[in-house]
Amino acid sequence: MDLSMKWLADYVKVEKPIRDFCYDMTMSGSKVERYEVEGEEISNVVVGKVLSVVPHENSDHLVVCQVDVGKGEPIQIVTGAPNIHGGEIVPVALDGSTLPRGVKIKKGKLRGVESNGMLCSLGELGLTVHDFPYAIEDGIFVLEPEAGCENFVLGQDIKKAIGIDDTCVEFEITSNRPDCMSVIGLAREAAATFDVPLNVKKPEFKGVDGDINKELAVEIKNTKLCQRYAAAVVKNVKIGPSPLWMRERLRGCGVRPINNFVDITNYVMLEYGHPMHAFDSRYVEGGKIIIRNAEKGETITTLDGVERELSEEMLVIADTKKPVAVAGVMGGEYSGIMDDTTTVVFEAACFDGASVRTTAKKLGMRTDASSRFEKGLNPMGCTDALARACELVEMLGCGEVLKTTIDEDYSDKSPKTAVFDSKWINNFLGTDISEEQMIKYLEKLGFEVKDGQVVSPYWRIDIECRADVAEEVARLYGYNNITPTLIRGAAAAKITPEQKFSRKLAATMLAIGCNEISTYSFVSPKNFDKIRLPEDSPLRKTVVITNPLGEDTSVMRTTIIPSMCEVLARNYNYRNPEAFLYEIGREYIPVDGKELPDEPDRLAIGMYGNGVDFYDIKGAVDEIMEEMGISDCDVTACGNDCEVSEASAFHPGRSAVVTKNGVVLGIMGELHPETLENYEIGVKAYVAKLNIPEMMSVSVTEKTYKPLPKFPATTRDLSIICDDAVPVAQLEKAIKKAVGNILESVKLFDVYKGKQIAEGKKSVSYTISMRSHDGTLTDEQADKAVKKVLKALDELGASLREI
């Protein structure tokens, strides 16, 4: 909610610097996000009068003006504006002035003629014709007297002269406080916060004779979704611009002025927090308004020109033939106010918040009106809003309001109550506030305390229990005045095993030398093609976002690899010579029969740079496995029949799957050349994806104590011949299993292919270290272990190499 401080001053007088105002309002429960001083970028721009205009001696389109800026001698300014002829009152940017968007004005020469400033247009002051309807868009802003701006003083600061000196404060309004989505609501809060009087008058209008029932009929068919509908009729309408004071307040609250009737509805919505709508009665066929559910197959073209299909659970405002508005969201194309409108129907209704929110979401639209209705409004606000709109019509002299109104009311008017117990409140807050002081705080906020109950004013729909009452007392007493105490019976916070595992993973990645990245969970379906995912891959089945920001963020990711590739590509395109990155993020895997997807955590690693190869990414994965207590992993080269869906993203001969006990822990390797081309990465890049839940399931976190050895180790070197296709890891695994408990370590120290080795074979050499904790190993025991090793290797087609 944007609040105009000029508008607020109509109801409460707060003599505070703006920073103090924002701080105190935040501390009393109305959180301020920021404030902005209107026209802050404009300086040294004043009101001036053009005394004379003569042609420029060296130009056929420039003119030389003598301008009086209230400082004695006129100043000379050169301009090319076609609407300056002499005698005009205009904004003058003097030498050294500043304008919006950082524009600075200094004196100089134009075609050899001195110019000591600039005559300003609307756009150069950051304004539009909506702010000043009498001005022209292309040309100098010529000031004209109007109500609130009758007399211009030469030399006066332009901001004060035309009323662009307001201050706008942006509040973050919580979902339980729809009453604060209004100027009056925030005025109530300010009055209570600063203990100053609140000046809000009940709106009244005189009206003209006439029976509205002869002009209009209203029928509510769904009283659950529409508890109240009030309407008024304005005849002999005069469409035109709003007065300056109204345009100023609308602009200060971030709303663009349109015309007097549209502005009245927006003004009332901002002032009272209750959305309104104005219909052109010509387009209400049959002279009847019906509030009903949409019928199957019905459509409506809304005010934004988009045809929208309605569903049967949506509430609409209709005439006898068609829907004319989506209730609580937006009016229909022909329900708006036209330049030739003569009779207007004002509507002030109360629609069910959940229904409005569901409708707005399904239609993919959110408006100022829907944002208020969906928080929940009280039906009692309808009549004040309607009366205020009629009052404004009479104030502006833009129509004749019929005295009689329609009020179809099916609402429950019983006020909300909660128990008032001062002892409980003090015990709950840890304070020592007197009962009398508590009552004063509550009365400041509009509550009434009687018979041990707190009775809420109609605009406060959020009071449900005595804890809510305690909150009202606490925020006016001052949270900073409450002595901090420990919560009784509170247990010390502990991190979960998953959090502990993820934090250790992150620390390990930082120790390896990788930088953390964070990417969006919603991605483009095109990413699947970029990583060459097969058309029948289950990863192409995604959670689709109903109302996405765009196609590039339309689905939830089922694999984190494209996200890492995008960041690698960005770093490469920024000409970073190397990148070592990691991300711990989630994937979103749809599950048949379940509404929500599975959301497993994943670790993605990505790297490229001079000298980086497959063994760097494998080394990083090995280090992670060791640190996380995962040993004896199997690393299997990816083939054409690889079960991991993302294998298509990798180079078929330079990638591998990491498993343990049949559980797939992840995949790693060099990206496929086509994948690199798709991401426009001009160097070899390497990526790994590790499955965190699966890693946790095989991780051994407990450390086993091993005493220092008492007996010496015995070593044996083995050189064996095997097929070139046999993985070294498979040989090592066989050696470990064969040696058994006396094995201390197995180290590969040589792999040889050459003249002495047959084609398609390789020589692999290991050092096997053995040690017993029961005594010194004998040669016989060591040789027996080696024989077992040779037998196990023979089953893999490997034999002892002959020298």
Short mmCIF file of C-alpha atoms in Angstrom, two decimals, residues 54-386:
data_model
loop_
_atom_site.label_atom_id
_atom_site.label_comp_id
_atom_site.label_asym_id
_atom_site.label_seq_id
_atom_site.Cartn_x
_atom_site.Cartn_y
_atom_site.Cartn_z
CA VAL A 54 12.10 36.12 -31.68
CA PRO A 55 13.41 33.84 -34.42
CA HIS A 56 16.91 32.40 -34.05
CA GLU A 57 19.31 34.08 -36.47
CA ASN A 58 21.02 30.79 -37.44
CA SER A 59 18.09 28.34 -37.39
CA ASP A 60 14.70 28.08 -39.01
CA HIS A 61 13.11 26.06 -36.19
CA LEU A 62 14.69 27.56 -33.02
CA VAL A 63 13.48 30.69 -31.24
CA VAL A 64 15.11 32.95 -28.64
CA CYS A 65 13.00 33.73 -25.58
CA GLN A 66 13.34 36.34 -22.86
CA VAL A 67 12.00 34.78 -19.68
CA ASP A 68 11.14 36.44 -16.35
CA VAL A 69 12.00 34.08 -13.46
CA GLY A 70 11.38 36.59 -10.68
CA LYS A 71 14.99 37.64 -10.26
CA GLY A 72 15.06 41.09 -11.79
CA GLU A 73 16.60 40.92 -15.23
CA PRO A 74 15.04 38.39 -17.64
CA ILE A 75 17.17 35.46 -18.78
CA GLN A 76 17.63 34.31 -22.37
CA ILE A 77 16.67 30.75 -23.33
CA VAL A 78 16.75 29.12 -26.76
CA THR A 79 14.02 26.57 -27.52
CA GLY A 80 12.54 24.71 -30.47
CA ALA A 81 9.07 24.21 -28.99
CA PRO A 82 6.26 25.16 -31.42
CA ASN A 83 3.75 26.16 -28.70
CA ILE A 84 5.65 29.16 -27.26
CA HIS A 85 4.60 32.58 -28.63
CA GLY A 86 4.99 34.91 -25.65
CA GLY A 87 3.04 35.48 -22.42
CA GLU A 88 3.03 31.81 -21.34
CA ILE A 89 3.72 30.70 -17.73
CA VAL A 90 6.16 27.79 -17.95
CA PRO A 91 8.58 25.65 -15.88
CA VAL A 92 12.13 26.96 -16.31
CA ALA A 93 15.18 24.80 -15.57
CA LEU A 94 17.89 27.28 -14.61
CA ASP A 95 21.63 26.88 -15.02
CA GLY A 96 22.80 24.04 -12.72
CA SER A 97 19.36 22.48 -12.35
CA THR A 98 18.66 18.71 -12.30
CA LEU A 99 15.76 16.78 -13.77
CA PRO A 100 14.51 13.16 -13.44
CA ARG A 101 16.74 10.34 -14.68
CA GLY A 102 19.88 12.29 -13.78
CA VAL A 103 19.56 15.00 -16.46
CA LYS A 104 21.59 18.13 -15.65
CA ILE A 105 21.00 21.53 -17.29
CA LYS A 106 23.84 24.01 -17.81
CA LYS A 107 24.03 27.23 -19.76
CA GLY A 108 25.60 27.07 -23.20
CA LYS A 109 25.21 28.11 -26.79
CA LEU A 110 22.78 26.79 -29.38
CA ARG A 111 23.81 27.64 -32.95
CA GLY A 112 25.99 30.43 -31.57
CA VAL A 113 23.29 32.02 -29.36
CA GLU A 114 23.58 31.90 -25.56
CA SER A 115 20.94 29.89 -23.68
CA ASN A 116 20.81 30.13 -19.87
CA GLY A 117 18.53 27.22 -19.15
CA MET A 118 15.66 25.22 -20.59
CA LEU A 119 11.89 25.46 -20.84
CA CYS A 120 10.50 22.10 -19.64
CA SER A 121 7.93 19.75 -21.09
CA LEU A 122 5.76 17.36 -19.06
CA GLY A 123 8.02 14.41 -19.85
CA GLU A 124 11.12 16.26 -18.74
CA LEU A 125 9.52 16.74 -15.31
CA GLY A 126 8.53 13.05 -15.13
CA LEU A 127 4.84 13.84 -15.70
CA THR A 128 2.20 12.84 -18.26
CA VAL A 129 -1.01 14.32 -19.64
CA HIS A 130 -2.87 12.18 -17.08
CA ASP A 131 -1.33 14.35 -14.36
CA PHE A 132 -2.18 17.61 -16.17
CA PRO A 133 -4.90 16.95 -18.78
CA TYR A 134 -4.87 20.50 -20.13
CA ALA A 135 -1.20 20.24 -21.19
CA ILE A 136 0.11 18.87 -24.48
CA GLU A 137 2.39 15.87 -24.65
CA ASP A 138 4.78 17.19 -27.33
CA GLY A 139 5.72 20.71 -26.38
CA ILE A 140 6.50 22.98 -23.46
CA PHE A 141 4.31 22.52 -20.36
CA VAL A 142 2.27 25.73 -20.31
CA LEU A 143 0.81 26.24 -16.82
CA GLU A 144 -2.87 27.14 -16.52
CA PRO A 145 -4.73 28.24 -13.39
CA GLU A 146 -7.02 25.62 -11.84
CA ALA A 147 -8.51 24.89 -8.42
CA GLY A 148 -5.66 24.52 -5.95
CA CYS A 149 -3.24 26.16 -8.36
CA GLU A 150 -4.81 29.52 -9.21
CA ASN A 151 -1.95 32.00 -8.87
CA PHE A 152 1.61 31.32 -9.97
CA VAL A 153 4.45 33.31 -8.40
CA LEU A 154 7.39 33.92 -10.71
CA GLY A 155 10.55 32.31 -9.32
CA GLN A 156 8.55 29.88 -7.17
CA ASP A 157 9.85 26.30 -6.97
CA ILE A 158 7.94 24.37 -9.64
CA LYS A 159 7.35 21.41 -7.31
CA LYS A 160 5.37 23.51 -4.84
CA ALA A 161 3.69 25.51 -7.59
CA ILE A 162 2.11 22.50 -9.33
CA GLY A 163 1.85 20.16 -6.33
CA ILE A 164 4.52 17.55 -7.06
CA ASP A 165 6.03 17.83 -3.58
CA ASP A 166 4.26 14.94 -1.86
CA THR A 167 5.97 12.10 0.03
CA CYS A 168 4.89 8.53 -0.65
CA VAL A 169 5.38 5.85 2.02
CA GLU A 170 5.16 2.20 0.99
CA PHE A 171 3.72 -0.14 3.62
CA GLU A 172 3.86 -3.92 3.65
CA ILE A 173 0.35 -4.93 4.66
CA THR A 174 -0.06 -8.43 6.10
CA SER A 175 -2.90 -10.64 4.85
CA ASN A 176 -4.84 -10.35 8.14
CA ARG A 177 -5.07 -6.53 8.00
CA PRO A 178 -7.13 -5.57 4.94
CA ASP A 179 -8.29 -2.46 6.83
CA CYS A 180 -4.77 -1.06 6.43
CA MET A 181 -5.05 -1.27 2.63
CA SER A 182 -6.57 2.20 2.86
CA VAL A 183 -5.64 5.77 3.78
CA ILE A 184 -8.21 5.86 6.58
CA GLY A 185 -6.98 2.52 7.93
CA LEU A 186 -3.40 3.78 8.09
CA ALA A 187 -4.68 7.07 9.55
CA ARG A 188 -6.26 5.06 12.39
CA GLU A 189 -2.93 3.35 12.98
CA ALA A 190 -1.05 6.67 12.89
CA ALA A 191 -3.51 8.29 15.32
CA ALA A 192 -3.02 5.43 17.78
CA THR A 193 0.76 5.31 17.29
CA PHE A 194 1.34 9.03 17.83
CA ASP A 195 -1.62 9.61 20.20
CA VAL A 196 -3.18 12.34 18.05
CA PRO A 197 -6.85 12.93 17.17
CA LEU A 198 -8.38 11.16 14.18
CA ASN A 199 -10.55 13.34 11.96
CA VAL A 200 -12.75 11.09 9.80
CA LYS A 201 -16.23 12.34 8.97
CA LYS A 202 -19.08 10.10 7.92
CA PRO A 203 -19.72 10.73 4.20
CA GLU A 204 -23.02 12.41 3.31
CA PHE A 205 -24.69 13.49 0.08
CA LYS A 206 -27.87 15.44 -0.60
CA GLY A 207 -29.05 13.80 -3.79
CA VAL A 208 -31.91 14.69 -6.08
CA ASP A 209 -35.42 13.37 -6.12
CA GLY A 210 -35.99 10.08 -7.88
CA ASP A 211 -36.63 6.41 -7.18
CA ILE A 212 -33.67 4.22 -7.98
CA ASN A 213 -35.90 1.16 -8.16
CA LYS A 214 -37.41 2.56 -11.35
CA GLU A 215 -33.93 2.78 -12.84
CA LEU A 216 -32.28 -0.39 -11.57
CA ALA A 217 -32.92 -3.76 -9.92
CA VAL A 218 -30.41 -5.96 -8.08
CA GLU A 219 -30.65 -9.70 -7.40
CA ILE A 220 -28.06 -11.78 -5.52
CA LYS A 221 -28.37 -15.45 -6.47
CA ASN A 222 -25.33 -16.63 -4.47
CA THR A 223 -25.54 -14.96 -1.06
CA LYS A 224 -22.64 -17.02 0.26
CA LEU A 225 -20.14 -15.55 -2.19
CA CYS A 226 -21.76 -12.08 -2.21
CA GLN A 227 -23.13 -11.09 1.19
CA ARG A 228 -23.91 -7.49 0.30
CA TYR A 229 -24.43 -5.42 -2.83
CA ALA A 230 -25.14 -1.68 -2.68
CA ALA A 231 -25.76 0.53 -5.71
CA ALA A 232 -26.44 4.17 -6.55
CA VAL A 233 -27.37 5.94 -9.77
CA VAL A 234 -25.87 9.21 -11.05
CA LYS A 235 -27.68 11.05 -13.85
CA ASN A 236 -26.65 13.89 -16.16
CA VAL A 237 -23.05 12.82 -15.90
CA LYS A 238 -20.29 15.19 -17.04
CA ILE A 239 -17.13 13.31 -17.92
CA GLY A 240 -13.95 15.33 -17.59
CA PRO A 241 -10.64 15.55 -15.75
CA SER A 242 -10.50 15.40 -11.97
CA PRO A 243 -9.45 18.45 -9.95
CA LEU A 244 -5.79 18.94 -9.11
CA TRP A 245 -6.13 17.89 -5.45
CA MET A 246 -7.61 14.54 -6.44
CA ARG A 247 -5.01 13.93 -9.13
CA GLU A 248 -2.25 14.75 -6.62
CA ARG A 249 -3.52 12.24 -4.09
CA LEU A 250 -4.01 9.50 -6.65
CA ARG A 251 -0.54 10.08 -8.04
CA GLY A 252 0.91 10.07 -4.51
CA CYS A 253 -0.60 6.61 -3.97
CA GLY A 254 0.73 5.30 -7.28
CA VAL A 255 -2.53 5.46 -9.27
CA ARG A 256 -2.75 7.17 -12.65
CA PRO A 257 -5.63 9.69 -13.00
CA ILE A 258 -8.03 8.88 -15.89
CA ASN A 259 -11.23 10.94 -15.64
CA ASN A 260 -13.46 12.18 -12.85
CA PHE A 261 -15.69 9.07 -12.51
CA VAL A 262 -12.92 6.49 -12.81
CA ASP A 263 -10.85 8.58 -10.43
CA ILE A 264 -13.70 8.71 -7.91
CA THR A 265 -13.89 4.92 -7.75
CA ASN A 266 -10.11 4.64 -7.37
CA TYR A 267 -10.10 7.45 -4.81
CA VAL A 268 -12.73 5.71 -2.67
CA MET A 269 -10.92 2.37 -2.94
CA LEU A 270 -7.69 3.97 -1.71
CA GLU A 271 -9.42 6.07 0.95
CA TYR A 272 -11.75 3.46 2.45
CA GLY A 273 -10.03 0.27 1.28
CA HIS A 274 -13.27 -0.91 -0.34
CA PRO A 275 -13.13 -1.46 -4.12
CA MET A 276 -15.90 0.05 -6.22
CA HIS A 277 -16.98 -0.11 -9.83
CA ALA A 278 -18.83 2.33 -12.06
CA PHE A 279 -21.04 0.96 -14.87
CA ASP A 280 -22.36 2.83 -17.86
CA SER A 281 -26.08 2.13 -17.44
CA ARG A 282 -26.51 1.86 -21.24
CA TYR A 283 -24.71 -1.49 -21.17
CA VAL A 284 -26.71 -2.97 -18.28
CA GLU A 285 -29.34 -4.68 -20.42
CA GLY A 286 -32.77 -5.12 -18.90
CA GLY A 287 -31.96 -2.55 -16.20
CA LYS A 288 -31.10 -5.36 -13.80
CA ILE A 289 -27.88 -6.47 -12.12
CA ILE A 290 -27.65 -10.16 -11.20
CA ILE A 291 -24.85 -11.55 -9.03
CA ARG A 292 -24.52 -15.22 -9.94
CA ASN A 293 -22.11 -17.98 -10.82
CA ALA A 294 -20.89 -18.08 -14.40
CA GLU A 295 -22.57 -20.57 -16.68
CA LYS A 296 -20.71 -23.29 -18.50
CA GLY A 297 -19.02 -21.98 -21.65
CA GLU A 298 -19.57 -18.30 -20.86
CA THR A 299 -16.84 -15.82 -21.77
CA ILE A 300 -16.21 -12.17 -21.03
CA THR A 301 -13.95 -9.57 -22.58
CA THR A 302 -12.49 -7.63 -19.66
CA LEU A 303 -11.47 -3.98 -19.57
CA ASP A 304 -7.95 -4.87 -20.68
CA GLY A 305 -9.35 -6.14 -24.00
CA VAL A 306 -8.68 -9.85 -23.33
CA GLU A 307 -11.41 -12.44 -23.87
CA ARG A 308 -11.50 -14.79 -20.89
CA GLU A 309 -13.26 -18.12 -20.50
CA LEU A 310 -15.26 -18.44 -17.28
CA SER A 311 -15.89 -21.56 -15.22
CA GLU A 312 -18.96 -22.38 -13.17
CA GLU A 313 -17.39 -21.74 -9.75
CA MET A 314 -16.55 -18.13 -10.70
CA LEU A 315 -18.83 -15.35 -9.48
CA VAL A 316 -19.87 -12.75 -12.06
CA ILE A 317 -21.94 -9.59 -12.16
CA ALA A 318 -24.36 -9.91 -15.04
CA ASP A 319 -27.29 -8.17 -16.62
CA THR A 320 -30.27 -10.08 -17.96
CA LYS A 321 -28.27 -11.43 -20.94
CA LYS A 322 -24.54 -11.58 -20.23
CA PRO A 323 -21.75 -11.13 -17.64
CA VAL A 324 -20.64 -7.50 -17.39
CA ALA A 325 -17.87 -7.98 -14.78
CA VAL A 326 -15.85 -10.65 -12.99
CA ALA A 327 -16.87 -10.12 -9.36
CA GLY A 328 -14.09 -8.57 -7.31
CA VAL A 329 -11.53 -8.74 -10.13
CA MET A 330 -12.26 -6.60 -13.20
CA GLY A 331 -15.12 -5.11 -15.17
CA GLY A 332 -16.13 -6.07 -18.68
CA GLU A 333 -15.08 -4.23 -21.82
CA TYR A 334 -18.32 -2.29 -22.10
CA SER A 335 -18.89 -1.73 -18.40
CA GLY A 336 -16.42 1.14 -18.19
CA ILE A 337 -17.03 4.88 -18.37
CA MET A 338 -16.98 6.40 -21.86
CA ASP A 339 -16.66 10.04 -22.92
CA ASP A 340 -20.35 10.07 -23.89
CA THR A 341 -21.65 8.33 -20.76
CA THR A 342 -24.71 10.08 -19.33
CA THR A 343 -25.92 7.76 -16.53
CA VAL A 344 -23.61 5.88 -14.17
CA VAL A 345 -24.33 3.03 -11.75
CA PHE A 346 -22.03 2.93 -8.72
CA GLU A 347 -21.45 -0.47 -7.15
CA ALA A 348 -20.05 -1.21 -3.67
CA ALA A 349 -20.21 -4.92 -2.89
CA CYS A 350 -18.58 -7.48 -0.62
CA PHE A 351 -17.41 -10.70 -2.27
CA ASP A 352 -15.96 -13.81 -0.64
CA GLY A 353 -12.18 -13.46 -0.42
CA ALA A 354 -11.33 -17.09 -1.21
CA SER A 355 -13.61 -17.04 -4.26
CA VAL A 356 -12.02 -13.84 -5.59
CA ARG A 357 -8.52 -15.21 -5.09
CA THR A 358 -9.35 -18.50 -6.85
CA THR A 359 -11.00 -16.67 -9.76
CA ALA A 360 -8.12 -14.20 -10.17
CA LYS A 361 -5.59 -17.02 -10.11
CA LYS A 362 -7.44 -19.11 -12.68
CA LEU A 363 -7.84 -16.14 -15.00
CA GLY A 364 -4.17 -15.22 -14.57
CA MET A 365 -4.88 -11.69 -13.41
CA ARG A 366 -4.49 -9.75 -10.18
CA THR A 367 -5.87 -6.26 -9.68
CA ASP A 368 -5.96 -3.67 -6.90
CA ALA A 369 -9.54 -4.72 -6.25
CA SER A 370 -8.82 -8.46 -6.06
CA SER A 371 -5.83 -7.89 -3.76
CA ARG A 372 -8.18 -6.24 -1.27
CA PHE A 373 -11.13 -8.59 -1.58
CA GLU A 374 -8.99 -11.71 -1.27
CA LYS A 375 -7.78 -10.59 2.17
CA GLY A 376 -11.38 -10.46 3.40
CA LEU A 377 -13.47 -7.29 3.74
CA ASN A 378 -16.34 -6.60 6.10
CA PRO A 379 -19.71 -6.01 4.35
CA MET A 380 -20.40 -3.05 6.63
CA GLY A 381 -17.87 -1.00 4.64
CA CYS A 382 -20.05 -1.03 1.52
CA THR A 383 -22.42 1.78 2.48
CA ASP A 384 -19.68 4.21 3.57
CA ALA A 385 -17.78 3.63 0.34
CA LEU A 386 -20.93 4.17 -1.75
#
